Amino acid sequence: MKRRQFVGGLAAAASIAACAKQDADCADGTTAVASFEWSAVTSWPPKYPGLGIAVDNLAERVDKASNGRLKIKVYAAGELVPAFEVFDSVSRGTVECGHDASYYHKGKVDAAQFFTAIPFGLNYLEMNAWLYYGGGLELWRELYEPFNMVPFPCGNTGVQMGGWFNKEINTVDDLRGLKMRIPGLGGEVLRRAGGTPVTLPGSEIFTSLQTGAIDATEWVGPYNDVAFGLHKAAKYYYYPGWQEPGPTLEFYVNRDAWESLPADLQAIVDVSCQAINMDMNAEYMHGNANALQQLVDDPNIELRAFPEEVLEHLEDIANEVIAELVDRDPASAKIYASFDAFRQKSKLNQRISEQAFLETRL
Ligand code: CA
């Protein structure tokens, strides 16, 4: 049997399965079928609704579509590598692929934040429009090239919630002294508004809120928040999630592993990621609707909109924070120019379509 091209330096293996029928390459006239076994590391707890389940779904689809020629074994956070070492492990080629959120790579590659979410940025529909048709994905791939990885949009939670608060937010002054779990650029915005942003892993949020170690937390939205029990630790549930209007999750593949795949398996990975990108959002849309109903029926919970004055203040600060990022980082400048050009054009289109329709339906 003739050996094919996919012998790579990676630990995990490509192997040639027994010759199947119809191959000219095999001495007995059957086909050499290349098969691959990859490991995917993630930043999520095992089988976590939405974020984590999506990776299992991805592996299952790829397995079925490839007739078992590409098997991806999924590892939850900490099973193979810690939650925040997914990027480096895939970059180095320790494992073939990973799933997390690109804004976790802030500090290492600041411009990556634009591909998850920035405060007052793009919603789910707009992120997809920018990534697939507005040049966003090309910029993303260019950004990850020095890290020897190929990224794919792979999931979106949709607009998140502003979060759970144990004190009312009526004016901008109420943000002063507020101790809140809120990561990333959103956290920096809160800090400049006079608050104290805290970074906590998901597993510590509930206890911190319940004991009063923090006054508030953002997490995701009703579906994930109820699963964490956050509604039992705070009274006010504020919207909208200005800090994360349509966060995209990412799947990325080590470039050597990617290039070892034949074109049909590459297409299967590509199409499966696109399917999961939609599927995760559908799961959130459905799960959020159900969980929100449960919350509004709960007499101990008050659902509240942030006052306009507060949102305007936060948006002004967010623009300042992003302007500084763009000033000091050329990659962020290039990506933000593309991102913001689309955002500005999209505003009117969204206002007269989705936004106008939803307001009419109310
Ligand atoms: Ca969040």
PDB file of N, CA and C in Angstrom, residues 106-195:
ATOM      1  N   LYS A 106      -6.124  38.066  25.464  1.00  0.00           N
ATOM      2  CA  LYS A 106      -5.743  39.438  25.783  1.00  0.00           C
ATOM      3  C   LYS A 106      -4.437  39.396  26.583  1.00  0.00           C
ATOM      4  N   GLY A 107      -3.523  40.304  26.254  1.00  0.00           N
ATOM      5  CA  GLY A 107      -2.236  40.274  26.939  1.00  0.00           C
ATOM      6  C   GLY A 107      -1.198  39.597  26.058  1.00  0.00           C
ATOM      7  N   LYS A 108      -1.602  38.478  25.441  1.00  0.00           N
ATOM      8  CA  LYS A 108      -0.722  37.776  24.507  1.00  0.00           C
ATOM      9  C   LYS A 108      -0.951  38.324  23.096  1.00  0.00           C
ATOM     10  N   VAL A 109      -2.231  38.472  22.755  1.00  0.00           N
ATOM     11  CA  VAL A 109      -2.597  38.978  21.439  1.00  0.00           C
ATOM     12  C   VAL A 109      -3.879  39.816  21.623  1.00  0.00           C
ATOM     13  N   ASP A 110      -3.647  41.072  21.984  1.00  0.00           N
ATOM     14  CA  ASP A 110      -4.738  41.974  22.377  1.00  0.00           C
ATOM     15  C   ASP A 110      -5.830  42.108  21.314  1.00  0.00           C
ATOM     16  N   ALA A 111      -5.406  42.126  20.062  1.00  0.00           N
ATOM     17  CA  ALA A 111      -6.368  42.365  18.976  1.00  0.00           C
ATOM     18  C   ALA A 111      -7.369  41.218  18.837  1.00  0.00           C
ATOM     19  N   ALA A 112      -7.071  40.073  19.456  1.00  0.00           N
ATOM     20  CA  ALA A 112      -7.981  38.929  19.369  1.00  0.00           C
ATOM     21  C   ALA A 112      -9.342  39.250  19.988  1.00  0.00           C
ATOM     22  N   GLN A 113      -9.385  40.228  20.874  1.00  0.00           N
ATOM     23  CA  GLN A 113     -10.639  40.560  21.568  1.00  0.00           C
ATOM     24  C   GLN A 113     -11.770  40.940  20.613  1.00  0.00           C
ATOM     25  N   PHE A 114     -11.400  41.547  19.468  1.00  0.00           N
ATOM     26  CA  PHE A 114     -12.431  41.965  18.511  1.00  0.00           C
ATOM     27  C   PHE A 114     -13.193  40.774  17.925  1.00  0.00           C
ATOM     28  N   PHE A 115     -12.584  39.582  17.993  1.00  0.00           N
ATOM     29  CA  PHE A 115     -13.232  38.415  17.380  1.00  0.00           C
ATOM     30  C   PHE A 115     -14.164  37.687  18.357  1.00  0.00           C
ATOM     31  N   THR A 116     -14.175  38.088  19.629  1.00  0.00           N
ATOM     32  CA  THR A 116     -15.210  37.582  20.530  1.00  0.00           C
ATOM     33  C   THR A 116     -16.263  38.681  20.647  1.00  0.00           C
ATOM     34  N   ALA A 117     -15.934  39.720  21.376  1.00  0.00           N
ATOM     35  CA  ALA A 117     -16.882  40.815  21.562  1.00  0.00           C
ATOM     36  C   ALA A 117     -16.129  41.986  22.175  1.00  0.00           C
ATOM     37  N   ILE A 118     -16.557  43.180  21.846  1.00  0.00           N
ATOM     38  CA  ILE A 118     -16.090  44.360  22.574  1.00  0.00           C
ATOM     39  C   ILE A 118     -17.331  45.112  23.047  1.00  0.00           C
ATOM     40  N   PRO A 119     -17.205  45.887  24.141  1.00  0.00           N
ATOM     41  CA  PRO A 119     -18.370  46.625  24.631  1.00  0.00           C
ATOM     42  C   PRO A 119     -19.002  47.479  23.526  1.00  0.00           C
ATOM     43  N   PHE A 120     -20.307  47.413  23.414  1.00  0.00           N
ATOM     44  CA  PHE A 120     -21.075  48.182  22.431  1.00  0.00           C
ATOM     45  C   PHE A 120     -20.659  47.853  20.994  1.00  0.00           C
ATOM     46  N   GLY A 121     -20.160  46.635  20.789  1.00  0.00           N
ATOM     47  CA  GLY A 121     -19.674  46.222  19.458  1.00  0.00           C
ATOM     48  C   GLY A 121     -20.759  45.727  18.526  1.00  0.00           C
ATOM     49  N   LEU A 122     -20.664  44.464  18.104  1.00  0.00           N
ATOM     50  CA  LEU A 122     -21.584  43.903  17.114  1.00  0.00           C
ATOM     51  C   LEU A 122     -22.434  42.805  17.755  1.00  0.00           C
ATOM     52  N   ASN A 123     -23.680  42.692  17.306  1.00  0.00           N
ATOM     53  CA  ASN A 123     -24.506  41.590  17.805  1.00  0.00           C
ATOM     54  C   ASN A 123     -24.220  40.311  16.995  1.00  0.00           C
ATOM     55  N   TYR A 124     -24.955  39.256  17.306  1.00  0.00           N
ATOM     56  CA  TYR A 124     -24.734  37.951  16.662  1.00  0.00           C
ATOM     57  C   TYR A 124     -24.810  38.034  15.135  1.00  0.00           C
ATOM     58  N   LEU A 125     -25.873  38.664  14.636  1.00  0.00           N
ATOM     59  CA  LEU A 125     -26.059  38.751  13.186  1.00  0.00           C
ATOM     60  C   LEU A 125     -24.938  39.555  12.544  1.00  0.00           C
ATOM     61  N   GLU A 126     -24.571  40.641  13.210  1.00  0.00           N
ATOM     62  CA  GLU A 126     -23.531  41.514  12.652  1.00  0.00           C
ATOM     63  C   GLU A 126     -22.144  40.864  12.718  1.00  0.00           C
ATOM     64  N   MET A 127     -21.875  40.126  13.796  1.00  0.00           N
ATOM     65  CA  MET A 127     -20.579  39.438  13.880  1.00  0.00           C
ATOM     66  C   MET A 127     -20.421  38.485  12.699  1.00  0.00           C
ATOM     67  N   ASN A 128     -21.478  37.715  12.432  1.00  0.00           N
ATOM     68  CA  ASN A 128     -21.389  36.766  11.319  1.00  0.00           C
ATOM     69  C   ASN A 128     -21.233  37.485   9.983  1.00  0.00           C
ATOM     70  N   ALA A 129     -21.959  38.574   9.811  1.00  0.00           N
ATOM     71  CA  ALA A 129     -21.866  39.342   8.565  1.00  0.00           C
ATOM     72  C   ALA A 129     -20.439  39.853   8.371  1.00  0.00           C
ATOM     73  N   TRP A 130     -19.880  40.404   9.457  1.00  0.00           N
ATOM     74  CA  TRP A 130     -18.519  40.948   9.362  1.00  0.00           C
ATOM     75  C   TRP A 130     -17.491  39.833   9.143  1.00  0.00           C
ATOM     76  N   LEU A 131     -17.626  38.750   9.900  1.00  0.00           N
ATOM     77  CA  LEU A 131     -16.638  37.668   9.786  1.00  0.00           C
ATOM     78  C   LEU A 131     -16.689  36.987   8.421  1.00  0.00           C
ATOM     79  N   TYR A 132     -17.881  36.596   7.981  1.00  0.00           N
ATOM     80  CA  TYR A 132     -17.973  35.797   6.752  1.00  0.00           C
ATOM     81  C   TYR A 132     -17.940  36.637   5.474  1.00  0.00           C
ATOM     82  N   TYR A 133     -18.474  37.865   5.556  1.00  0.00           N
ATOM     83  CA  TYR A 133     -18.567  38.658   4.323  1.00  0.00           C
ATOM     84  C   TYR A 133     -17.832  39.989   4.384  1.00  0.00           C
ATOM     85  N   GLY A 134     -17.457  40.432   5.559  1.00  0.00           N
ATOM     86  CA  GLY A 134     -16.865  41.768   5.686  1.00  0.00           C
ATOM     87  C   GLY A 134     -15.354  41.771   5.900  1.00  0.00           C
ATOM     88  N   GLY A 135     -14.718  40.635   5.675  1.00  0.00           N
ATOM     89  CA  GLY A 135     -13.259  40.584   5.801  1.00  0.00           C
ATOM     90  C   GLY A 135     -12.765  40.238   7.196  1.00  0.00           C
ATOM     91  N   GLY A 136     -13.679  40.070   8.152  1.00  0.00           N
ATOM     92  CA  GLY A 136     -13.273  39.788   9.532  1.00  0.00           C
ATOM     93  C   GLY A 136     -12.496  38.486   9.679  1.00  0.00           C
ATOM     94  N   LEU A 137     -12.985  37.427   9.037  1.00  0.00           N
ATOM     95  CA  LEU A 137     -12.336  36.118   9.193  1.00  0.00           C
ATOM     96  C   LEU A 137     -10.914  36.122   8.605  1.00  0.00           C
ATOM     97  N   GLU A 138     -10.735  36.824   7.492  1.00  0.00           N
ATOM     98  CA  GLU A 138      -9.380  36.923   6.892  1.00  0.00           C
ATOM     99  C   GLU A 138      -8.438  37.610   7.875  1.00  0.00           C
ATOM    100  N   LEU A 139      -8.933  38.670   8.513  1.00  0.00           N
ATOM    101  CA  LEU A 139      -8.091  39.389   9.482  1.00  0.00           C
ATOM    102  C   LEU A 139      -7.761  38.505  10.681  1.00  0.00           C
ATOM    103  N   TRP A 140      -8.727  37.714  11.086  1.00  0.00           N
ATOM    104  CA  TRP A 140      -8.553  36.804  12.213  1.00  0.00           C
ATOM    105  C   TRP A 140      -7.473  35.771  11.880  1.00  0.00           C
ATOM    106  N   ARG A 141      -7.554  35.207  10.668  1.00  0.00           N
ATOM    107  CA  ARG A 141      -6.565  34.187  10.255  1.00  0.00           C
ATOM    108  C   ARG A 141      -5.176  34.790  10.150  1.00  0.00           C
ATOM    109  N   GLU A 142      -5.116  36.023   9.679  1.00  0.00           N
ATOM    110  CA  GLU A 142      -3.825  36.720   9.577  1.00  0.00           C
ATOM    111  C   GLU A 142      -3.238  36.927  10.982  1.00  0.00           C
ATOM    112  N   LEU A 143      -4.115  37.287  11.930  1.00  0.00           N
ATOM    113  CA  LEU A 143      -3.663  37.537  13.310  1.00  0.00           C
ATOM    114  C   LEU A 143      -3.104  36.267  13.960  1.00  0.00           C
ATOM    115  N   TYR A 144      -3.688  35.115  13.638  1.00  0.00           N
ATOM    116  CA  TYR A 144      -3.264  33.857  14.262  1.00  0.00           C
ATOM    117  C   TYR A 144      -2.139  33.164  13.497  1.00  0.00           C
ATOM    118  N   GLU A 145      -1.789  33.696  12.340  1.00  0.00           N
ATOM    119  CA  GLU A 145      -0.756  33.054  11.525  1.00  0.00           C
ATOM    120  C   GLU A 145       0.578  32.894  12.273  1.00  0.00           C
ATOM    121  N   PRO A 146       1.059  33.938  12.965  1.00  0.00           N
ATOM    122  CA  PRO A 146       2.317  33.767  13.694  1.00  0.00           C
ATOM    123  C   PRO A 146       2.238  32.710  14.802  1.00  0.00           C
ATOM    124  N   PHE A 147       1.038  32.362  15.192  1.00  0.00           N
ATOM    125  CA  PHE A 147       0.860  31.348  16.232  1.00  0.00           C
ATOM    126  C   PHE A 147       0.627  29.965  15.622  1.00  0.00           C
ATOM    127  N   ASN A 148       0.757  29.902  14.286  1.00  0.00           N
ATOM    128  CA  ASN A 148       0.654  28.624  13.590  1.00  0.00           C
ATOM    129  C   ASN A 148      -0.721  27.964  13.769  1.00  0.00           C
ATOM    130  N   MET A 149      -1.761  28.806  13.721  1.00  0.00           N
ATOM    131  CA  MET A 149      -3.110  28.264  13.920  1.00  0.00           C
ATOM    132  C   MET A 149      -4.096  28.858  12.912  1.00  0.00           C
ATOM    133  N   VAL A 150      -5.126  28.066  12.628  1.00  0.00           N
ATOM    134  CA  VAL A 150      -6.205  28.501  11.736  1.00  0.00           C
ATOM    135  C   VAL A 150      -7.497  28.572  12.560  1.00  0.00           C
ATOM    136  N   PRO A 151      -8.063  29.783  12.753  1.00  0.00           N
ATOM    137  CA  PRO A 151      -9.291  29.904  13.556  1.00  0.00           C
ATOM    138  C   PRO A 151     -10.576  29.818  12.724  1.00  0.00           C
ATOM    139  N   PHE A 152     -11.636  29.372  13.374  1.00  0.00           N
ATOM    140  CA  PHE A 152     -12.978  29.306  12.774  1.00  0.00           C
ATOM    141  C   PHE A 152     -13.985  29.861  13.777  1.00  0.00           C
ATOM    142  N   PRO A 153     -14.936  30.700  13.329  1.00  0.00           N
ATOM    143  CA  PRO A 153     -16.029  31.062  14.229  1.00  0.00           C
ATOM    144  C   PRO A 153     -16.780  29.770  14.569  1.00  0.00           C
ATOM    145  N   CYS A 154     -17.077  29.554  15.845  1.00  0.00           N
ATOM    146  CA  CYS A 154     -17.697  28.273  16.212  1.00  0.00           C
ATOM    147  C   CYS A 154     -18.571  28.441  17.447  1.00  0.00           C
ATOM    148  N   GLY A 155     -19.654  29.186  17.280  1.00  0.00           N
ATOM    149  CA  GLY A 155     -20.607  29.368  18.369  1.00  0.00           C
ATOM    150  C   GLY A 155     -20.788  30.829  18.716  1.00  0.00           C
ATOM    151  N   ASN A 156     -21.975  31.149  19.222  1.00  0.00           N
ATOM    152  CA  ASN A 156     -22.257  32.523  19.626  1.00  0.00           C
ATOM    153  C   ASN A 156     -23.382  32.481  20.661  1.00  0.00           C
ATOM    154  N   THR A 157     -23.183  33.166  21.777  1.00  0.00           N
ATOM    155  CA  THR A 157     -24.208  33.143  22.840  1.00  0.00           C
ATOM    156  C   THR A 157     -25.345  34.114  22.551  1.00  0.00           C
ATOM    157  N   GLY A 158     -25.171  34.997  21.561  1.00  0.00           N
ATOM    158  CA  GLY A 158     -26.122  36.087  21.377  1.00  0.00           C
ATOM    159  C   GLY A 158     -25.871  37.141  22.440  1.00  0.00           C
ATOM    160  N   VAL A 159     -26.635  38.218  22.406  1.00  0.00           N
ATOM    161  CA  VAL A 159     -26.423  39.311  23.369  1.00  0.00           C
ATOM    162  C   VAL A 159     -26.577  38.774  24.790  1.00  0.00           C
ATOM    163  N   GLN A 160     -25.629  39.109  25.637  1.00  0.00           N
ATOM    164  CA  GLN A 160     -25.671  38.607  27.011  1.00  0.00           C
ATOM    165  C   GLN A 160     -26.503  39.542  27.894  1.00  0.00           C
ATOM    166  N   MET A 161     -26.566  39.208  29.172  1.00  0.00           N
ATOM    167  CA  MET A 161     -27.270  40.071  30.129  1.00  0.00           C
ATOM    168  C   MET A 161     -26.252  40.985  30.811  1.00  0.00           C
ATOM    169  N   GLY A 162     -26.741  42.122  31.301  1.00  0.00           N
ATOM    170  CA  GLY A 162     -25.860  43.040  32.023  1.00  0.00           C
ATOM    171  C   GLY A 162     -25.335  42.422  33.311  1.00  0.00           C
ATOM    172  N   GLY A 163     -26.150  41.574  33.916  1.00  0.00           N
ATOM    173  CA  GLY A 163     -25.685  40.826  35.072  1.00  0.00           C
ATOM    174  C   GLY A 163     -26.590  40.914  36.291  1.00  0.00           C
ATOM    175  N   TRP A 164     -26.120  40.258  37.348  1.00  0.00           N
ATOM    176  CA  TRP A 164     -26.839  40.161  38.620  1.00  0.00           C
ATOM    177  C   TRP A 164     -26.257  41.162  39.603  1.00  0.00           C
ATOM    178  N   PHE A 165     -27.134  41.945  40.246  1.00  0.00           N
ATOM    179  CA  PHE A 165     -26.682  43.002  41.143  1.00  0.00           C
ATOM    180  C   PHE A 165     -27.412  42.886  42.478  1.00  0.00           C
ATOM    181  N   ASN A 166     -26.665  43.133  43.549  1.00  0.00           N
ATOM    182  CA  ASN A 166     -27.306  43.182  44.864  1.00  0.00           C
ATOM    183  C   ASN A 166     -27.590  44.608  45.302  1.00  0.00           C
ATOM    184  N   LYS A 167     -27.309  45.571  44.416  1.00  0.00           N
ATOM    185  CA  LYS A 167     -27.749  46.942  44.671  1.00  0.00           C
ATOM    186  C   LYS A 167     -28.295  47.541  43.389  1.00  0.00           C
ATOM    187  N   GLU A 168     -29.182  48.492  43.542  1.00  0.00           N
ATOM    188  CA  GLU A 168     -29.807  49.106  42.379  1.00  0.00           C
ATOM    189  C   GLU A 168     -28.825  50.023  41.667  1.00  0.00           C
ATOM    190  N   ILE A 169     -28.968  50.076  40.345  1.00  0.00           N
ATOM    191  CA  ILE A 169     -28.153  50.996  39.549  1.00  0.00           C
ATOM    192  C   ILE A 169     -29.113  52.019  38.945  1.00  0.00           C
ATOM    193  N   ASN A 170     -29.208  53.174  39.612  1.00  0.00           N
ATOM    194  CA  ASN A 170     -30.126  54.209  39.122  1.00  0.00           C
ATOM    195  C   ASN A 170     -29.411  55.354  38.428  1.00  0.00           C
ATOM    196  N   THR A 171     -28.186  55.619  38.863  1.00  0.00           N
ATOM    197  CA  THR A 171     -27.409  56.698  38.244  1.00  0.00           C
ATOM    198  C   THR A 171     -25.965  56.224  38.086  1.00  0.00           C
ATOM    199  N   VAL A 172     -25.157  57.035  37.378  1.00  0.00           N
ATOM    200  CA  VAL A 172     -23.750  56.645  37.192  1.00  0.00           C
ATOM    201  C   VAL A 172     -23.020  56.575  38.538  1.00  0.00           C
ATOM    202  N   ASP A 173     -23.502  57.326  39.513  1.00  0.00           N
ATOM    203  CA  ASP A 173     -22.853  57.299  40.835  1.00  0.00           C
ATOM    204  C   ASP A 173     -22.953  55.927  41.502  1.00  0.00           C
ATOM    205  N   ASP A 174     -23.998  55.173  41.150  1.00  0.00           N
ATOM    206  CA  ASP A 174     -24.153  53.844  41.747  1.00  0.00           C
ATOM    207  C   ASP A 174     -23.088  52.856  41.275  1.00  0.00           C
ATOM    208  N   LEU A 175     -22.352  53.227  40.219  1.00  0.00           N
ATOM    209  CA  LEU A 175     -21.272  52.356  39.741  1.00  0.00           C
ATOM    210  C   LEU A 175     -20.023  52.508  40.608  1.00  0.00           C
ATOM    211  N   ARG A 176     -19.949  53.649  41.307  1.00  0.00           N
ATOM    212  CA  ARG A 176     -18.767  53.901  42.147  1.00  0.00           C
ATOM    213  C   ARG A 176     -18.714  52.921  43.312  1.00  0.00           C
ATOM    214  N   GLY A 177     -17.541  52.319  43.455  1.00  0.00           N
ATOM    215  CA  GLY A 177     -17.360  51.375  44.552  1.00  0.00           C
ATOM    216  C   GLY A 177     -17.976  50.010  44.304  1.00  0.00           C
ATOM    217  N   LEU A 178     -18.600  49.848  43.144  1.00  0.00           N
ATOM    218  CA  LEU A 178     -19.247  48.571  42.842  1.00  0.00           C
ATOM    219  C   LEU A 178     -18.190  47.492  42.562  1.00  0.00           C
ATOM    220  N   LYS A 179     -18.262  46.436  43.335  1.00  0.00           N
ATOM    221  CA  LYS A 179     -17.313  45.332  43.154  1.00  0.00           C
ATOM    222  C   LYS A 179     -18.009  44.276  42.313  1.00  0.00           C
ATOM    223  N   MET A 180     -17.533  44.140  41.082  1.00  0.00           N
ATOM    224  CA  MET A 180     -18.252  43.281  40.141  1.00  0.00           C
ATOM    225  C   MET A 180     -17.322  42.344  39.400  1.00  0.00           C
ATOM    226  N   ARG A 181     -17.749  41.109  39.254  1.00  0.00           N
ATOM    227  CA  ARG A 181     -17.028  40.166  38.401  1.00  0.00           C
ATOM    228  C   ARG A 181     -17.392  40.521  36.961  1.00  0.00           C
ATOM    229  N   ILE A 182     -16.427  41.064  36.241  1.00  0.00           N
ATOM    230  CA  ILE A 182     -16.625  41.404  34.838  1.00  0.00           C
ATOM    231  C   ILE A 182     -15.250  41.456  34.172  1.00  0.00           C
ATOM    232  N   PRO A 183     -14.961  40.505  33.302  1.00  0.00           N
ATOM    233  CA  PRO A 183     -13.611  40.412  32.728  1.00  0.00           C
ATOM    234  C   PRO A 183     -13.411  41.334  31.520  1.00  0.00           C
ATOM    235  N   GLY A 184     -12.192  41.417  31.068  1.00  0.00           N
ATOM    236  CA  GLY A 184     -11.859  42.027  29.774  1.00  0.00           C
ATOM    237  C   GLY A 184     -12.073  43.527  29.699  1.00  0.00           C
ATOM    238  N   LEU A 185     -12.392  43.982  28.504  1.00  0.00           N
ATOM    239  CA  LEU A 185     -12.563  45.419  28.266  1.00  0.00           C
ATOM    240  C   LEU A 185     -13.729  45.974  29.072  1.00  0.00           C
ATOM    241  N   GLY A 186     -14.768  45.160  29.254  1.00  0.00           N
ATOM    242  CA  GLY A 186     -15.912  45.582  30.071  1.00  0.00           C
ATOM    243  C   GLY A 186     -15.465  45.908  31.488  1.00  0.00           C
ATOM    244  N   GLY A 187     -14.550  45.098  32.013  1.00  0.00           N
ATOM    245  CA  GLY A 187     -14.018  45.324  33.351  1.00  0.00           C
ATOM    246  C   GLY A 187     -13.246  46.641  33.429  1.00  0.00           C
ATOM    247  N   GLU A 188     -12.489  46.922  32.386  1.00  0.00           N
ATOM    248  CA  GLU A 188     -11.735  48.175  32.353  1.00  0.00           C
ATOM    249  C   GLU A 188     -12.685  49.384  32.304  1.00  0.00           C
ATOM    250  N   VAL A 189     -13.786  49.218  31.576  1.00  0.00           N
ATOM    251  CA  VAL A 189     -14.790  50.295  31.511  1.00  0.00           C
ATOM    252  C   VAL A 189     -15.368  50.536  32.910  1.00  0.00           C
ATOM    253  N   LEU A 190     -15.703  49.448  33.612  1.00  0.00           N
ATOM    254  CA  LEU A 190     -16.251  49.594  34.971  1.00  0.00           C
ATOM    255  C   LEU A 190     -15.243  50.275  35.903  1.00  0.00           C
ATOM    256  N   ARG A 191     -13.983  49.899  35.753  1.00  0.00           N
ATOM    257  CA  ARG A 191     -12.945  50.477  36.611  1.00  0.00           C
ATOM    258  C   ARG A 191     -12.899  51.998  36.437  1.00  0.00           C
ATOM    259  N   ARG A 192     -12.975  52.438  35.174  1.00  0.00           N
ATOM    260  CA  ARG A 192     -12.911  53.886  34.916  1.00  0.00           C
ATOM    261  C   ARG A 192     -14.199  54.596  35.335  1.00  0.00           C
ATOM    262  N   ALA A 193     -15.261  53.816  35.487  1.00  0.00           N
ATOM    263  CA  ALA A 193     -16.513  54.413  35.968  1.00  0.00           C
ATOM    264  C   ALA A 193     -16.528  54.456  37.499  1.00  0.00           C
ATOM    265  N   GLY A 194     -15.436  54.011  38.111  1.00  0.00           N
ATOM    266  CA  GLY A 194     -15.334  54.092  39.571  1.00  0.00           C
ATOM    267  C   GLY A 194     -15.551  52.782  40.298  1.00  0.00           C
ATOM    268  N   GLY A 195     -15.813  51.710  39.540  1.00  0.00           N
ATOM    269  CA  GLY A 195     -16.050  50.402  40.161  1.00  0.00           C
ATOM    270  C   GLY A 195     -14.766  49.604  40.312  1.00  0.00           C
TER     271      GLY A 195
END
